[in-house]
Amino acid sequence: MSGAILLSSSSTTSRSALALCSSSLNASYIFTARLMWYDKKNIFYWSTRKVLYLLKVIKEILLPPSSLLLVITVAFIMVLKGRKKTGTALAITGIFLFYLLSTELGVTILIGPLEKKYPPLKSLHFQRPYVVVLTGGANDLSHIGIEVEPSGSSTKRLLKGIEIFQSSEDAILLIAGGRGSADSPETPEALVLERLAKALGVPEKRIIIEITSRDTWENAKNLATLLKNARGPVVLVTSAFHMQRAVWCFKKLGIRVIPAPTDYRSSPITLYSLVPSAQALRDSSTAISEYLAYGWYLLTK
């Protein structure tokens, strides 16, 4: 890969993809991006990395379980200092929230409204669609000698995208995502998913990748020019809890999309929904993070 990268993985792929786009598009400004973010010798790389680490620490403090442990700790200190009534009430509240967010009931209460915003896609068949898959993380396994692998969320999104791709005619698969956080692997997430897509039979010439975006807004912004001139429908694939914010970003930039949600986290309420689990706590944290991110976008974009 050279100093400037194409959204596709090779010049041949780029030309094939461009042939399927509007002839009025200028490849030089649609498909070219600077690799400053990935150049370890560049000061921008390190300064941005420090900022992302700081943001990640702040985010983890605000989200469960850290925030709940902080509440319980404060409550314990208050009890020790003689404020037993207030401290006890705060401790009970913290413990109850810790329990609730660790259950499927808590997950469904939090993430259900996000997932219900857009219903599952009924028809997977489209004419000349641009199937846009937003990445959802990758796992760095270099410490055990294994290549970077897509996260479970990324894999589910890609599989849904490929399902739509294979059910449609003359489809193009767009995979968008760079490094979403400070602890993300050095390899851009879109490259990781592209490798899996090709292994699953998607022709390389029908894949376009965007590898510099760090969040949902940049996903939409970096693809805006291409998708505004798309000849076919734009089908957007991401996790159901993330779809509302993703659609909002694309609409904000003037891009009409057809939502194709996947990776559902909510579940029917049963007695088992009251049993706490580590996975439920993670999903609750994901839901709270999504609400905070969407609220931030509404205030700043």
Coordinates of C-alpha atoms in Angstrom, one line a residue, residues 14 29 92 224 286:
S14 CA -10.4 0.8 -7.9
Y29 CA -10.8 13.1 -4.4
I92 CA -28.6 0.2 47.7
A224 CA -20.7 11.0 1.1
T286 CA -22.9 -0.7 25.0

